[in-house]
Tab-separated table of C-alpha atoms in Angstrom:
chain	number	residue	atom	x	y	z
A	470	UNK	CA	-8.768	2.987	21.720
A	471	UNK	CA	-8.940	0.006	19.563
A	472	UNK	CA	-12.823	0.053	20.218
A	473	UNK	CA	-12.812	3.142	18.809
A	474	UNK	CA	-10.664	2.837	15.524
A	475	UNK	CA	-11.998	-0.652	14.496
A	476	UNK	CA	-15.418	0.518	12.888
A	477	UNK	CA	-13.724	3.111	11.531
A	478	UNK	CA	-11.256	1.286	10.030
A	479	UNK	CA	-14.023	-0.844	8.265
A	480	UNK	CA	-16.009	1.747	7.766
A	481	UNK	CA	-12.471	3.390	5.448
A	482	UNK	CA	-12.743	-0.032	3.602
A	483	UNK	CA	-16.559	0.452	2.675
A	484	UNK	CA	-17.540	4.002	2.913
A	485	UNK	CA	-13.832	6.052	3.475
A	486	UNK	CA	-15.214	9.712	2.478
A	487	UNK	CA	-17.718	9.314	5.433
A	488	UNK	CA	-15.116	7.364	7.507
A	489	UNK	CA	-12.987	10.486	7.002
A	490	UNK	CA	-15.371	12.804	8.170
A	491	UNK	CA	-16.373	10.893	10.816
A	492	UNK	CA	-12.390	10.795	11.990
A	493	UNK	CA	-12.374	14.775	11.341
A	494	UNK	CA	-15.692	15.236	14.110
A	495	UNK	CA	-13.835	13.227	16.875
A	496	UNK	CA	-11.468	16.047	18.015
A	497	UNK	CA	-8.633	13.869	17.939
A	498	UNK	CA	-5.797	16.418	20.065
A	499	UNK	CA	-3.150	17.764	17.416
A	500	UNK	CA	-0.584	16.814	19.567
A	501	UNK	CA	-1.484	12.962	19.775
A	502	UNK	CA	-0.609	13.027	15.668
A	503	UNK	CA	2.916	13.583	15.474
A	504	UNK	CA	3.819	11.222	17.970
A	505	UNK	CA	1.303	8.526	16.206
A	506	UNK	CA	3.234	9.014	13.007
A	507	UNK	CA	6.535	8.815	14.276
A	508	UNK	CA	5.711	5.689	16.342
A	509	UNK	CA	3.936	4.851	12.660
A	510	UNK	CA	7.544	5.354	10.883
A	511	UNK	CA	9.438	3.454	13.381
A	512	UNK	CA	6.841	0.291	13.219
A	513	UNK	CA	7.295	0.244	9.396
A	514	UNK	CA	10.818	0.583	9.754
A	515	UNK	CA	11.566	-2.162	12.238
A	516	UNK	CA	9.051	-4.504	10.062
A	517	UNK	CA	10.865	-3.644	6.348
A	518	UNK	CA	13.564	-4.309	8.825
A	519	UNK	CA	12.292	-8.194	10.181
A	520	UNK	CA	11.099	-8.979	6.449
A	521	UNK	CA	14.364	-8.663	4.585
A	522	UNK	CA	13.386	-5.066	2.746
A	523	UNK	CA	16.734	-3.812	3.833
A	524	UNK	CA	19.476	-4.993	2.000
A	525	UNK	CA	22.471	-2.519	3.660
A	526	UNK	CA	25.400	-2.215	1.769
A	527	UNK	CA	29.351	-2.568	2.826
A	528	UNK	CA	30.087	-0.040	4.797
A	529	UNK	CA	26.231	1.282	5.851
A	530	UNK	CA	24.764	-1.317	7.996
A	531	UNK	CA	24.280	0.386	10.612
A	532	UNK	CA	22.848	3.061	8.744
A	533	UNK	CA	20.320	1.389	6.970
A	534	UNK	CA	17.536	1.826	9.061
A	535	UNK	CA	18.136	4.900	10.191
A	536	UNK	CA	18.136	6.282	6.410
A	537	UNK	CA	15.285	4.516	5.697
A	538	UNK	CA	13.637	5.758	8.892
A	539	UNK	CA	14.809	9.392	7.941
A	540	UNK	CA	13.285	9.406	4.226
A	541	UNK	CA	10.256	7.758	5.274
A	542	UNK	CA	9.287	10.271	7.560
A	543	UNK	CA	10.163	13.039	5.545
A	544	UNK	CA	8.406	11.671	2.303
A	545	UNK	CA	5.347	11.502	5.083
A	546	UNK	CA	5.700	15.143	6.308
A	547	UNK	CA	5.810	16.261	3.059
A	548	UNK	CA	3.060	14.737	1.773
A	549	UNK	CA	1.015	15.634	4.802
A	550	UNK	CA	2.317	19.546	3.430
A	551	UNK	CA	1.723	18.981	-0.078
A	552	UNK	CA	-1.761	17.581	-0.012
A	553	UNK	CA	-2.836	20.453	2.677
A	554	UNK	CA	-1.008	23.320	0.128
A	555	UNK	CA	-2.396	21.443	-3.235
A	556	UNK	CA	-5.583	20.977	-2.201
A	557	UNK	CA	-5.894	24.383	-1.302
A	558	UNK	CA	-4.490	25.963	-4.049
A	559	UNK	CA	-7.530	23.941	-5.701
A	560	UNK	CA	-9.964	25.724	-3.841
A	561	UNK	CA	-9.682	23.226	-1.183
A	562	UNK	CA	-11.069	23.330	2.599
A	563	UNK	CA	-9.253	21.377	4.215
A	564	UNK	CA	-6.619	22.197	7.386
A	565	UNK	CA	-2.935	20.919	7.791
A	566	UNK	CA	-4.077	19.021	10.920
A	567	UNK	CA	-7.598	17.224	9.622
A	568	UNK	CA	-4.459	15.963	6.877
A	569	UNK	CA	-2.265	14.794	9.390
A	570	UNK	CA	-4.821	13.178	10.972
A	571	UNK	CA	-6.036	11.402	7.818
A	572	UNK	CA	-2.446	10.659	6.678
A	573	UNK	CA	-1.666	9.188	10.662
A	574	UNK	CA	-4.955	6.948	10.417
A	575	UNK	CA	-3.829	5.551	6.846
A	576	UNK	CA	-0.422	4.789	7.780
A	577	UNK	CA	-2.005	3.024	10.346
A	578	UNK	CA	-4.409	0.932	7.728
A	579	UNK	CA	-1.045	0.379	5.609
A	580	UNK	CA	0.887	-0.737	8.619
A	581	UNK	CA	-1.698	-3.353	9.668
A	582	UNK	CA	-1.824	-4.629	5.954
A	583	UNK	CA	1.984	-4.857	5.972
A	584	UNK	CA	1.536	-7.324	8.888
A	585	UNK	CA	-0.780	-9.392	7.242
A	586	UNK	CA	1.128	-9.454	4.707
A	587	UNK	CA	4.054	-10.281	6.734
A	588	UNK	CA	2.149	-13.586	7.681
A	589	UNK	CA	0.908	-14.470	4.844
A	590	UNK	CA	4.351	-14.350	3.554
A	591	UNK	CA	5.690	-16.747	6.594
A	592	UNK	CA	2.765	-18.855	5.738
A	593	UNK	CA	1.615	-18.505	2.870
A	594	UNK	CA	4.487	-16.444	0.303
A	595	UNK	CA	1.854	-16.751	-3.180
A	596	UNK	CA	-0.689	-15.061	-1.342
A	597	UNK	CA	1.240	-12.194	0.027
A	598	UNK	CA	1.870	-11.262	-3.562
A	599	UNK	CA	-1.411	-10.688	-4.655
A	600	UNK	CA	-2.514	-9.069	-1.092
A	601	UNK	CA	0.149	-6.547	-1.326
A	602	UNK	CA	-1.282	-5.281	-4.677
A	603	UNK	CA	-5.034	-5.446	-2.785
A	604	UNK	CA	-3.475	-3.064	-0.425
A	605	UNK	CA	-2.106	-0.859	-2.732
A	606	UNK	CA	-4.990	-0.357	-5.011
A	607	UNK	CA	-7.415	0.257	-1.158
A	608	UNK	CA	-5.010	2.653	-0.323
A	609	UNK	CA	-5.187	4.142	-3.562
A	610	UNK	CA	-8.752	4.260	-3.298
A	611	UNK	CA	-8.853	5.055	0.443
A	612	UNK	CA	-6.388	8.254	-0.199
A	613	UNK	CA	-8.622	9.378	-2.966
A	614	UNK	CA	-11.710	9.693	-0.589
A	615	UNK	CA	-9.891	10.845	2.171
A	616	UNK	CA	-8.476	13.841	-0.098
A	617	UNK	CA	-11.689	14.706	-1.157
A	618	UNK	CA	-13.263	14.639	2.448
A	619	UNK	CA	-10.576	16.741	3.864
A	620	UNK	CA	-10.726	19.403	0.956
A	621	UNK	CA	-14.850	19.354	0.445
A	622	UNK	CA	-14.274	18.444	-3.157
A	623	UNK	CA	-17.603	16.722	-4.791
A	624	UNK	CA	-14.981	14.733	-7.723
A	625	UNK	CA	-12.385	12.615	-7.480
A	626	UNK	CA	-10.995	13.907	-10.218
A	627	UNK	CA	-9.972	16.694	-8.103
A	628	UNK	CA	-8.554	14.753	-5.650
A	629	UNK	CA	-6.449	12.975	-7.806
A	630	UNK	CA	-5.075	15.997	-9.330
A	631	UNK	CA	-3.386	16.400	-5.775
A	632	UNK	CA	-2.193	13.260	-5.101
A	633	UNK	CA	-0.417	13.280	-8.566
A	634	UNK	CA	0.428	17.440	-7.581
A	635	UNK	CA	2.038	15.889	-3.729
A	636	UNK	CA	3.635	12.727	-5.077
A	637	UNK	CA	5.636	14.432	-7.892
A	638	UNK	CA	6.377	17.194	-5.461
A	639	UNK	CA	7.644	14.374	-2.376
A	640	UNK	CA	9.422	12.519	-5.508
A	641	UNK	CA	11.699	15.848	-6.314
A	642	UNK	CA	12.294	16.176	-2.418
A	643	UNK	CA	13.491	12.513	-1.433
A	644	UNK	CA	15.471	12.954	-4.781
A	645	UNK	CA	17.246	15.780	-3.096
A	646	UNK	CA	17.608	14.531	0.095
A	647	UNK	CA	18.800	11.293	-1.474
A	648	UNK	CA	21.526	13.603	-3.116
A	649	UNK	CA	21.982	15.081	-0.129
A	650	UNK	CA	22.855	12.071	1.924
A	651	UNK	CA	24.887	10.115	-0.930
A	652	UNK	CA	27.543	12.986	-0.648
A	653	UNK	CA	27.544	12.845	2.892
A	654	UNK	CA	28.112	9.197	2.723
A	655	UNK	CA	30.922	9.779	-0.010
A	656	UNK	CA	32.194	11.952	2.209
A	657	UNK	CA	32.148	10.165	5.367
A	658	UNK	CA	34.237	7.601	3.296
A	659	UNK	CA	36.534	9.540	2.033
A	660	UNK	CA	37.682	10.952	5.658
């Protein structure tokens, strides 16, 4: 599998509008992609975890990762949803699953950067600075192209009209959630 996902992978680096079409050709099964980005969610989780990104509070410890666990793949879901429904209100072609499959192959890009940067940052902690923005701005970059690919748009432009569309539309739904879970918490303490 590896083998197969490699090339592609460096192919997303140099050329990620054709590595996204070549991903949509393979005929990956729809119901290999929701177990990919859960296993995706939990890996991110458990390394945020290992690296010191959780900083639980009194009383929430144990809940820390879970809650993290339970945003992230709900901000992932929805932006999966809201780049499909965006796109497509712009006159997009593309189809919920060719974005799942795109969104499941870049979580697996950023998941492989977060482990170099994990290293670096054992080894090397200046570095992993500036190769955490490097990943940003790729994935940036990558996530334009792939929009485009998926939706048939000839701009960018276009595509990043949806990300901007998705991420202020994820933003307003982790912000509720987030709501939603602070008064459970406030109530879970109060009882």
């Amino acid at each position: 599998m590896l083998n197969t996902f490699l090339p592609i992978a460096a192919q997303a680096v140099r050329e990620p509008r054709e590595a996204a079409s070549t991903l949509m050709s393979m005929g990956v099964p729809y119901a290999a992609l929701w177990p990919a980005f859960g296993a995706l969610v939990c890996l991110s989780v458990i390394l945020s975890f290992l690296s010191g990104g959780l900083e639980p509070t009194a009383g929430q410890a144990s809940l820390g990762p879970l809650v993290l666990a339970l945003t992230s793949a709900v901000a992932g879901a929805a932006s999966v949803f809201l780049v499909w429904k965006v796109g497509a209100a712009m006159d997009g072609k593309g189809r919920f699953e060719e974005a799942l499959l795109l969104t499941v192959f870049l979580q697996g890009l950023i998941f492989a950067g977060q482990l170099v940067e994990f290293v670096l940052y054992l080894v090397m902690p200046p570095l992993s600075g500036l190769f955490s923005i490097a990943i940003i701005l790729l994935t940036f970059w990558i996530n334009l192209n792939f929009i485009a690919a998926l939706h048939g748009f000839s701009s960018l432009w276009r595509s990043f009209g949806v990300l901007v569309f998705a991420s202020l539309g994820v933003a307003l739904i982790l912000i509720f959630l987030m709501s939603l879970l602070g008064v459970q918490f406030m109530a879970g303490g109060i009882a």
